[in-house]
Every structure is written in structure tokens, then in C-alpha cells.
mmCIF file of C-alpha atoms in Angstrom:
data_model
loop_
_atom_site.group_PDB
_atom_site.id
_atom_site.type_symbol
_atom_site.label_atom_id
_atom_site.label_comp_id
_atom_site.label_asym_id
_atom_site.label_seq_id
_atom_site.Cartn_x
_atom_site.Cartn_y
_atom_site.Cartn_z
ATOM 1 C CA UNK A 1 -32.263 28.015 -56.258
ATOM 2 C CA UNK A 2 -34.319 30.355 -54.023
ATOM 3 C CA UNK A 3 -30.985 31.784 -52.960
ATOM 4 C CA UNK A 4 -32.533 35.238 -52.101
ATOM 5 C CA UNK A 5 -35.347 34.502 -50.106
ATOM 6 C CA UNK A 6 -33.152 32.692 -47.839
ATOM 7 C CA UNK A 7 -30.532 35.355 -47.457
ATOM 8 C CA UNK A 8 -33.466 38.127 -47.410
ATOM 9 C CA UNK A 9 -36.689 36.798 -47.474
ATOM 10 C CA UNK A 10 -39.500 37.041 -49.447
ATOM 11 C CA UNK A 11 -38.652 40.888 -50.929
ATOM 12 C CA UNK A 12 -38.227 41.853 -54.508
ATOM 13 C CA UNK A 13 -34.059 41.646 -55.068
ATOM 14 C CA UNK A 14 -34.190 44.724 -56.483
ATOM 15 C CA UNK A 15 -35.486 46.639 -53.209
ATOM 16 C CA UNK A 16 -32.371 44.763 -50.715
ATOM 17 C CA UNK A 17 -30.717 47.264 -48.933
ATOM 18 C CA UNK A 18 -26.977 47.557 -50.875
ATOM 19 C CA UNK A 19 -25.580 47.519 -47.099
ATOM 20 C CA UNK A 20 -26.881 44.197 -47.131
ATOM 21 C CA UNK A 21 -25.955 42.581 -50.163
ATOM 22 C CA UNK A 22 -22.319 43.678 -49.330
ATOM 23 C CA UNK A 23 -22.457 41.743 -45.770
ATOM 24 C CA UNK A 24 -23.563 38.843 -47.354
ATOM 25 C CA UNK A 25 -20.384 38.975 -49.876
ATOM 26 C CA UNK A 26 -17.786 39.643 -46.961
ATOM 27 C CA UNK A 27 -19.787 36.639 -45.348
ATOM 28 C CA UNK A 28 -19.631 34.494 -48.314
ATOM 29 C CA UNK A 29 -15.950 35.523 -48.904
ATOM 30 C CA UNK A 30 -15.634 34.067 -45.709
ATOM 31 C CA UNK A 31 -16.530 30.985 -46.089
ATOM 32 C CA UNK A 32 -15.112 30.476 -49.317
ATOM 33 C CA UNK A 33 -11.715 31.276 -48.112
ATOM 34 C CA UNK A 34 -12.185 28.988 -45.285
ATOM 35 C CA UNK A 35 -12.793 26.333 -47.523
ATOM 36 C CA UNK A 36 -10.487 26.888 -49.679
ATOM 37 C CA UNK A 37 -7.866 26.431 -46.787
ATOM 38 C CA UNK A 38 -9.441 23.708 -46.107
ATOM 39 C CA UNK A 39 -8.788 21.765 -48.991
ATOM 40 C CA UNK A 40 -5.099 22.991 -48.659
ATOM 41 C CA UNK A 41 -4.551 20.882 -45.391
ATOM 42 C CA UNK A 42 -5.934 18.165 -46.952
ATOM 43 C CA UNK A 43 -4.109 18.045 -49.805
ATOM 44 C CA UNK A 44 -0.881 18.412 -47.169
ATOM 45 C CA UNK A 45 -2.201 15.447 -45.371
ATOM 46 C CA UNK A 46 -2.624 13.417 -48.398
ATOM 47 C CA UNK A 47 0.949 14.189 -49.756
ATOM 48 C CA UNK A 48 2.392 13.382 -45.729
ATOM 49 C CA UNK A 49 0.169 9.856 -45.962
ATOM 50 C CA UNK A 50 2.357 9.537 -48.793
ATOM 51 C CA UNK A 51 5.476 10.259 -47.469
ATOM 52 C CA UNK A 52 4.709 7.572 -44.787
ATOM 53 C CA UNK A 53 3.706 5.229 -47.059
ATOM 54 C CA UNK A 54 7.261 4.623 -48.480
ATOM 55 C CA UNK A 55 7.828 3.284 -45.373
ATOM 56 C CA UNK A 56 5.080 0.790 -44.722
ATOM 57 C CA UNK A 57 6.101 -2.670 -44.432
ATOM 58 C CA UNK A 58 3.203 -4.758 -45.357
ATOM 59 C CA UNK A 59 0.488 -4.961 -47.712
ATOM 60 C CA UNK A 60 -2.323 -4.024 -44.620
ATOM 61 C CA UNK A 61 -0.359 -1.050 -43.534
ATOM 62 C CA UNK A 62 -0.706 0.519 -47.414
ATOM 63 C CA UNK A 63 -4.279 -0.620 -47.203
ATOM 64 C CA UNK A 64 -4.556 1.355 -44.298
ATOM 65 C CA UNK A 65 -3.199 4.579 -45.858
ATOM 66 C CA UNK A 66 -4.589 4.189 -49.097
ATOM 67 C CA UNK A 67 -8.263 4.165 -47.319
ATOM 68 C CA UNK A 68 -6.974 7.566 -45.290
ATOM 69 C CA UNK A 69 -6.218 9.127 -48.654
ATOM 70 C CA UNK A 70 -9.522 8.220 -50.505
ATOM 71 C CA UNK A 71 -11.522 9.111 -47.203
ATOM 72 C CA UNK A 72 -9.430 12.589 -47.693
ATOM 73 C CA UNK A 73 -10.120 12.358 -51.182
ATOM 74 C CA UNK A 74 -13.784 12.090 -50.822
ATOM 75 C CA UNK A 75 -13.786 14.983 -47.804
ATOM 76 C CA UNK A 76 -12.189 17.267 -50.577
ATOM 77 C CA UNK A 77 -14.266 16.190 -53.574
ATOM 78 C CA UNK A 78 -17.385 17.209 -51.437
ATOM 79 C CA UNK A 79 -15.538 20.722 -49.688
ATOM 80 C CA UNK A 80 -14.874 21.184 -53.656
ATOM 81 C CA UNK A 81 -18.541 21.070 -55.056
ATOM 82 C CA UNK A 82 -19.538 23.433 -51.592
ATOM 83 C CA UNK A 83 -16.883 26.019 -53.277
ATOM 84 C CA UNK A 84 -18.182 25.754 -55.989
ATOM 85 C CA UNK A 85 -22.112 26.055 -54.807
ATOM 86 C CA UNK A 86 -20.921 29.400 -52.842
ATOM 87 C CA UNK A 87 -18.706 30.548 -55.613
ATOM 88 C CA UNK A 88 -22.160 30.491 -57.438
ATOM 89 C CA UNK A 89 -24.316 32.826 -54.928
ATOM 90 C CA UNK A 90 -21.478 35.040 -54.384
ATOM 91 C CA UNK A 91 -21.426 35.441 -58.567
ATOM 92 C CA UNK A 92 -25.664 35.911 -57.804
ATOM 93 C CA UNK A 93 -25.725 38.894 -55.027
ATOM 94 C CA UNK A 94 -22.254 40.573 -56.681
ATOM 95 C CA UNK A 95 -24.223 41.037 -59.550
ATOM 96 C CA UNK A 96 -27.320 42.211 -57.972
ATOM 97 C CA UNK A 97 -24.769 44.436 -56.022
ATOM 98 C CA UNK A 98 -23.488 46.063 -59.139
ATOM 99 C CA UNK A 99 -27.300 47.042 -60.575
ATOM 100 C CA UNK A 100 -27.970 48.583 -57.458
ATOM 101 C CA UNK A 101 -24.671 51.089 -56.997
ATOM 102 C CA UNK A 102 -25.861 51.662 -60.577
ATOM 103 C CA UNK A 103 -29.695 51.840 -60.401
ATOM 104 C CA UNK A 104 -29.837 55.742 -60.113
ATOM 105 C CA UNK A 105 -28.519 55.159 -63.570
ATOM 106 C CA UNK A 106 -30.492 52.218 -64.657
ATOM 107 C CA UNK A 107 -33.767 54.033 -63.482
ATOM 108 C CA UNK A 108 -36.014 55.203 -66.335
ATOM 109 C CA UNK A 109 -34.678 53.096 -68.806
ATOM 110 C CA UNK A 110 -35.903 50.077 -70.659
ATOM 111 C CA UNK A 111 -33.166 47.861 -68.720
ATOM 112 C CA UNK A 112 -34.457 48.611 -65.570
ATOM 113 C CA UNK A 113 -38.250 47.975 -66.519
ATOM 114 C CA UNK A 114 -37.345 44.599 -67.556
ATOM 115 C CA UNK A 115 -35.486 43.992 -64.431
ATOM 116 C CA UNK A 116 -38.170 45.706 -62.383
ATOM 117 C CA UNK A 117 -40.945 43.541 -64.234
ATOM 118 C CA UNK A 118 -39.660 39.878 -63.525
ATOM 119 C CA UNK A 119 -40.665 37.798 -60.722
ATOM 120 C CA UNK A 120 -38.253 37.197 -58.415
ATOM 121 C CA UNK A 121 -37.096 33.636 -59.503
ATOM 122 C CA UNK A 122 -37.048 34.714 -62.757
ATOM 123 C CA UNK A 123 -34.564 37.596 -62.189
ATOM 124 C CA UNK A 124 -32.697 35.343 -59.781
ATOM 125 C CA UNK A 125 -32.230 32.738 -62.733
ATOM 126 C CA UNK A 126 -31.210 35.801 -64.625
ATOM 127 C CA UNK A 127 -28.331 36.783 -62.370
ATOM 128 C CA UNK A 128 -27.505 33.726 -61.951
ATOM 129 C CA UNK A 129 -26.744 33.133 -65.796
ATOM 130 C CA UNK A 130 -24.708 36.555 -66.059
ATOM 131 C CA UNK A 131 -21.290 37.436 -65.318
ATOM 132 C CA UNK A 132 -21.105 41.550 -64.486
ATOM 133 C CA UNK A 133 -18.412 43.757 -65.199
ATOM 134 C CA UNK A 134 -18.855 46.875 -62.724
ATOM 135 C CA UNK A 135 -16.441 48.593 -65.140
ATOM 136 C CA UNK A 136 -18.752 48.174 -68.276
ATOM 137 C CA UNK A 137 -22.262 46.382 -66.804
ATOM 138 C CA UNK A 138 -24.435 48.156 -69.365
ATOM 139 C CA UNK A 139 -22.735 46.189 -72.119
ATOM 140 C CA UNK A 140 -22.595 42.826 -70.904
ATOM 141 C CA UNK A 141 -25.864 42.752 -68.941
ATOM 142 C CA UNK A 142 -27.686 40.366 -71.085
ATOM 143 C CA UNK A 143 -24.538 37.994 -71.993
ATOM 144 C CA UNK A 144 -25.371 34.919 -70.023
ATOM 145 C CA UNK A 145 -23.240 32.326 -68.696
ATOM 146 C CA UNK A 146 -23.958 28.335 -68.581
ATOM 147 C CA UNK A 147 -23.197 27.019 -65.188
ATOM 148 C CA UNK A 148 -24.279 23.163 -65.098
ATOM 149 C CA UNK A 149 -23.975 21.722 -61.292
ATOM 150 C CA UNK A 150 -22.017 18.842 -60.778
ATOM 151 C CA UNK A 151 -22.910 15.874 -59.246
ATOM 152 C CA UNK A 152 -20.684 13.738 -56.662
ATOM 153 C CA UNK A 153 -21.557 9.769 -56.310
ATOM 154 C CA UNK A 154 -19.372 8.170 -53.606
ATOM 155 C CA UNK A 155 -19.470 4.589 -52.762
ATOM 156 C CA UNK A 156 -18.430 1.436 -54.256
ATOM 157 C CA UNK A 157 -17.333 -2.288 -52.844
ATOM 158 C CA UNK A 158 -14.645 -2.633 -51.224
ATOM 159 C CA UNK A 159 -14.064 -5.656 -53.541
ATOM 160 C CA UNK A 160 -14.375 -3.541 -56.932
ATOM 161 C CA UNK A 161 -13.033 0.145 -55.538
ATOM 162 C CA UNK A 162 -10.963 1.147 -58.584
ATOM 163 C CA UNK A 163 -10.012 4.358 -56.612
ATOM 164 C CA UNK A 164 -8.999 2.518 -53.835
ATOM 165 C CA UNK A 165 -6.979 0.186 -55.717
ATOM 166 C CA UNK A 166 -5.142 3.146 -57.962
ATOM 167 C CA UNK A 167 -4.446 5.038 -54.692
ATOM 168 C CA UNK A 168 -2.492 1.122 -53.886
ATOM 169 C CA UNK A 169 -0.901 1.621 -57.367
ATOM 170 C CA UNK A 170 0.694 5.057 -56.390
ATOM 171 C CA UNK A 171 1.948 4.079 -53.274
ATOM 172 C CA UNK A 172 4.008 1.677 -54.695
ATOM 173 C CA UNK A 173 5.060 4.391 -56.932
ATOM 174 C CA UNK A 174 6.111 6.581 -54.300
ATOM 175 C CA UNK A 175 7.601 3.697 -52.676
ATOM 176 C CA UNK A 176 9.689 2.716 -55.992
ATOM 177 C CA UNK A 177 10.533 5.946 -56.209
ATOM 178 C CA UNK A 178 8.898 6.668 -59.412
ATOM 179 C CA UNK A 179 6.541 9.185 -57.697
ATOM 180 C CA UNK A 180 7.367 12.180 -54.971
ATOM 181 C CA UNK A 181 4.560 12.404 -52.398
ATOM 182 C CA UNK A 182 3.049 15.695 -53.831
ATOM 183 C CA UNK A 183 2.685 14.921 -56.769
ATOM 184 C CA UNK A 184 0.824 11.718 -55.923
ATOM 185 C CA UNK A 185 -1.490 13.501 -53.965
ATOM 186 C CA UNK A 186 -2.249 15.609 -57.314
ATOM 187 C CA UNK A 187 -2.224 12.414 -59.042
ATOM 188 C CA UNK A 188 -5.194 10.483 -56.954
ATOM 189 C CA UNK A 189 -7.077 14.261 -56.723
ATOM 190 C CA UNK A 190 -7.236 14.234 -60.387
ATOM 191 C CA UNK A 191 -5.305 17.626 -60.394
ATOM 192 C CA UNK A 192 -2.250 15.997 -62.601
ATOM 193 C CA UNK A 193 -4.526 15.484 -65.243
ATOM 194 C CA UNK A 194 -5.674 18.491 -65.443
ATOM 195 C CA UNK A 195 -2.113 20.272 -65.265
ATOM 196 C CA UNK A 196 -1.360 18.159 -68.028
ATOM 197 C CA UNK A 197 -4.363 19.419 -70.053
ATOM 198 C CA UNK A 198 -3.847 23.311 -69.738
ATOM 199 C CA UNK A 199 0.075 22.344 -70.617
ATOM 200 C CA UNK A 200 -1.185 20.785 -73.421
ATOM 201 C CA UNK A 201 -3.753 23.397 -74.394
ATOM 202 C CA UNK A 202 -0.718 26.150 -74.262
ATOM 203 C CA UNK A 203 1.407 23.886 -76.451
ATOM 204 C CA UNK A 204 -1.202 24.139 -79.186
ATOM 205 C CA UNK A 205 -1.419 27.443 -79.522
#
């Protein structure tokens, strides 16, 4: 991950300056809000290609949208997994940021020798497993979290693009009627489905 020594160099975490570990959250807070607004426009554009699409007149003019929407599609997929990679290092220095407004505390105790005696990969992996409360950090310092990454694969003939061709389907749903432009943009983002799943997870409980 070597997430530190590119925000700080080659230092032990544990001796960064707090001042800078909180300009590199308002930074990262930053960015993540940009993205996130990011991926708001987009999904506007996608429901608007939509909205145009009930009145397209021929099968090449819904071709033509439908590859606008999955070129969209793809733009937000990848803005999507960068959120999530930055939602990651901001979890990383906010809980570094934590032990250290709390390591006049920490000091002397066996917590902070085991802290103080990894390497630095090892107690980046560390915070990078853990989710800190700054409310109650003693307690939950060792409860780790498992983050897997995700990987995006884009590409596919034109010939055999499924996505392409389902993005045709709900066009013609829109244009039927059967579909309102924003919630066909949830539909080809995948978002429906998982509306549908929380609804259904609240329903069993």
C-alpha cells in the first residue's frame, strides 16, 4: 500500500507531525467530495440521455445513446473504485490521527510498545485493517476490519456487449413507458438492485 511514505516519506507513522496528518484529511476530504459530485452529474446525464431517448426515431440513434450511457457508465464505475481507494487512506491517516491526539495517553503502556515496535508496513497494514472510534479507541484498537479491493474489467465486443445491449433493452422501456428516466439510469448503474436488496433485507427483519 505504501500509503505513508508517499504522503510523508520514509518516517516512522508514529513520529508525523498531527498538523500534518490533519491536512492530508481536509485534502483527502477534498477529493472525495469532488468525486462524489462527480458521479452525481453523471448519473444526471445518464437519466437526461434517457429522457432523449424516448424520442429517438431509429434503431442507430438508440445505439448512439445507449454507447453514451455505458461510456458514462464505465467513467462512473472507475470514479467509484477511486472513492473507494481514497475512502480507504482517509480510514488509514484518521486512525493514525486518533493515536496521536491520544499518545500522551498511550505512552508507557503495552499498546503503545506494540505500536512503537512494528515496522512501518506492518503498522500501516494494521491501520489499515481497523476502524477507530475517537470516543472509545482503547477498546476497539485491535478489532480489525476486512477490506478486499475490487477489481474493474472493461471491454467486450461490440458483437457480444451484454451491457450494451441491456442499456438497448431499457431504452425501449423508457420509451414504452414502462421505465422513467431516473430510474433507468439506477437500473443500468446497478443501483436498483441494490435498493431492492436493503428493501428486502428490512422486510426480513
Amino acid at each position: 500500500m505504501a500509503i505513508f511514505s508517499r504522503f510523508f516519506g520514509k518516517k516512522n507513522p508514529l513520529d508525523i507531525p498531527l498538523p500534518k496528518l490533519k491536512e492530508s484529511q481536509i485534502k483527502l476530504d477534498y477529493q472525495i467530495q469532488k468525486i462524489e459530485n462527480e458521479i452525481a452529474s453523471i448519473d444526471r446525464e445518464i437519466a437526461e440521455l434517457f429522457e432523449r431517448a424516448k424520442k429517438a426515431r431509429s434503431k442507430s440513434e438508440e445505439l448512439t445513446i445507449a454507447t453514451k450511457i455505458k461510456t458514462l457508465n464505465q467513467r462512473k464505475k472507475n470514479l467509484q473504485a477511486t472513492h473507494m481507494q481514497l475512502n480507504k487512506q482517509l480510514m488509514l491517516i484518521s486512525n493514525l490521527t486518533i493515536i496521536k491526539e491520544n499518545e500522551a495517553i498511550l505512552k508507557g503502556t503495552p499498546t503503545w510498545e506494540m505500536l512503537r515496535n512494528m515496522s512501518p508496513e506492518e503498522l500501516e497494514r494494521n491501520l489499515a485493517s481497523m476502524q477507530l472510534d475517537a470516543q472509545n479507541f482503547n477498546e476497539n484498537l485491535n478489532q480489525m476490519l476486512g477490506i478486499t479491493d475490487q477489481t474493474l474489467s472493461v471491454g467486450a465486443n461490440f458483437e457480444e456487449d451484454e451491457e450494451l445491449a441491456e442499456i438497448m433493452r431499457t431504452i425501449h422501456a423508457v420509451k414504452e413507458g414502462e421505465l422513467e428516466p431516473e430510474t433507468a439510469a439506477e437500473k443500468v448503474s446497478g443501483e436498483e438492485k441494490e435498493k431492492k436488496k436493503e428493501w428486502l433485507e428490512v422486510e426480513e427483519v
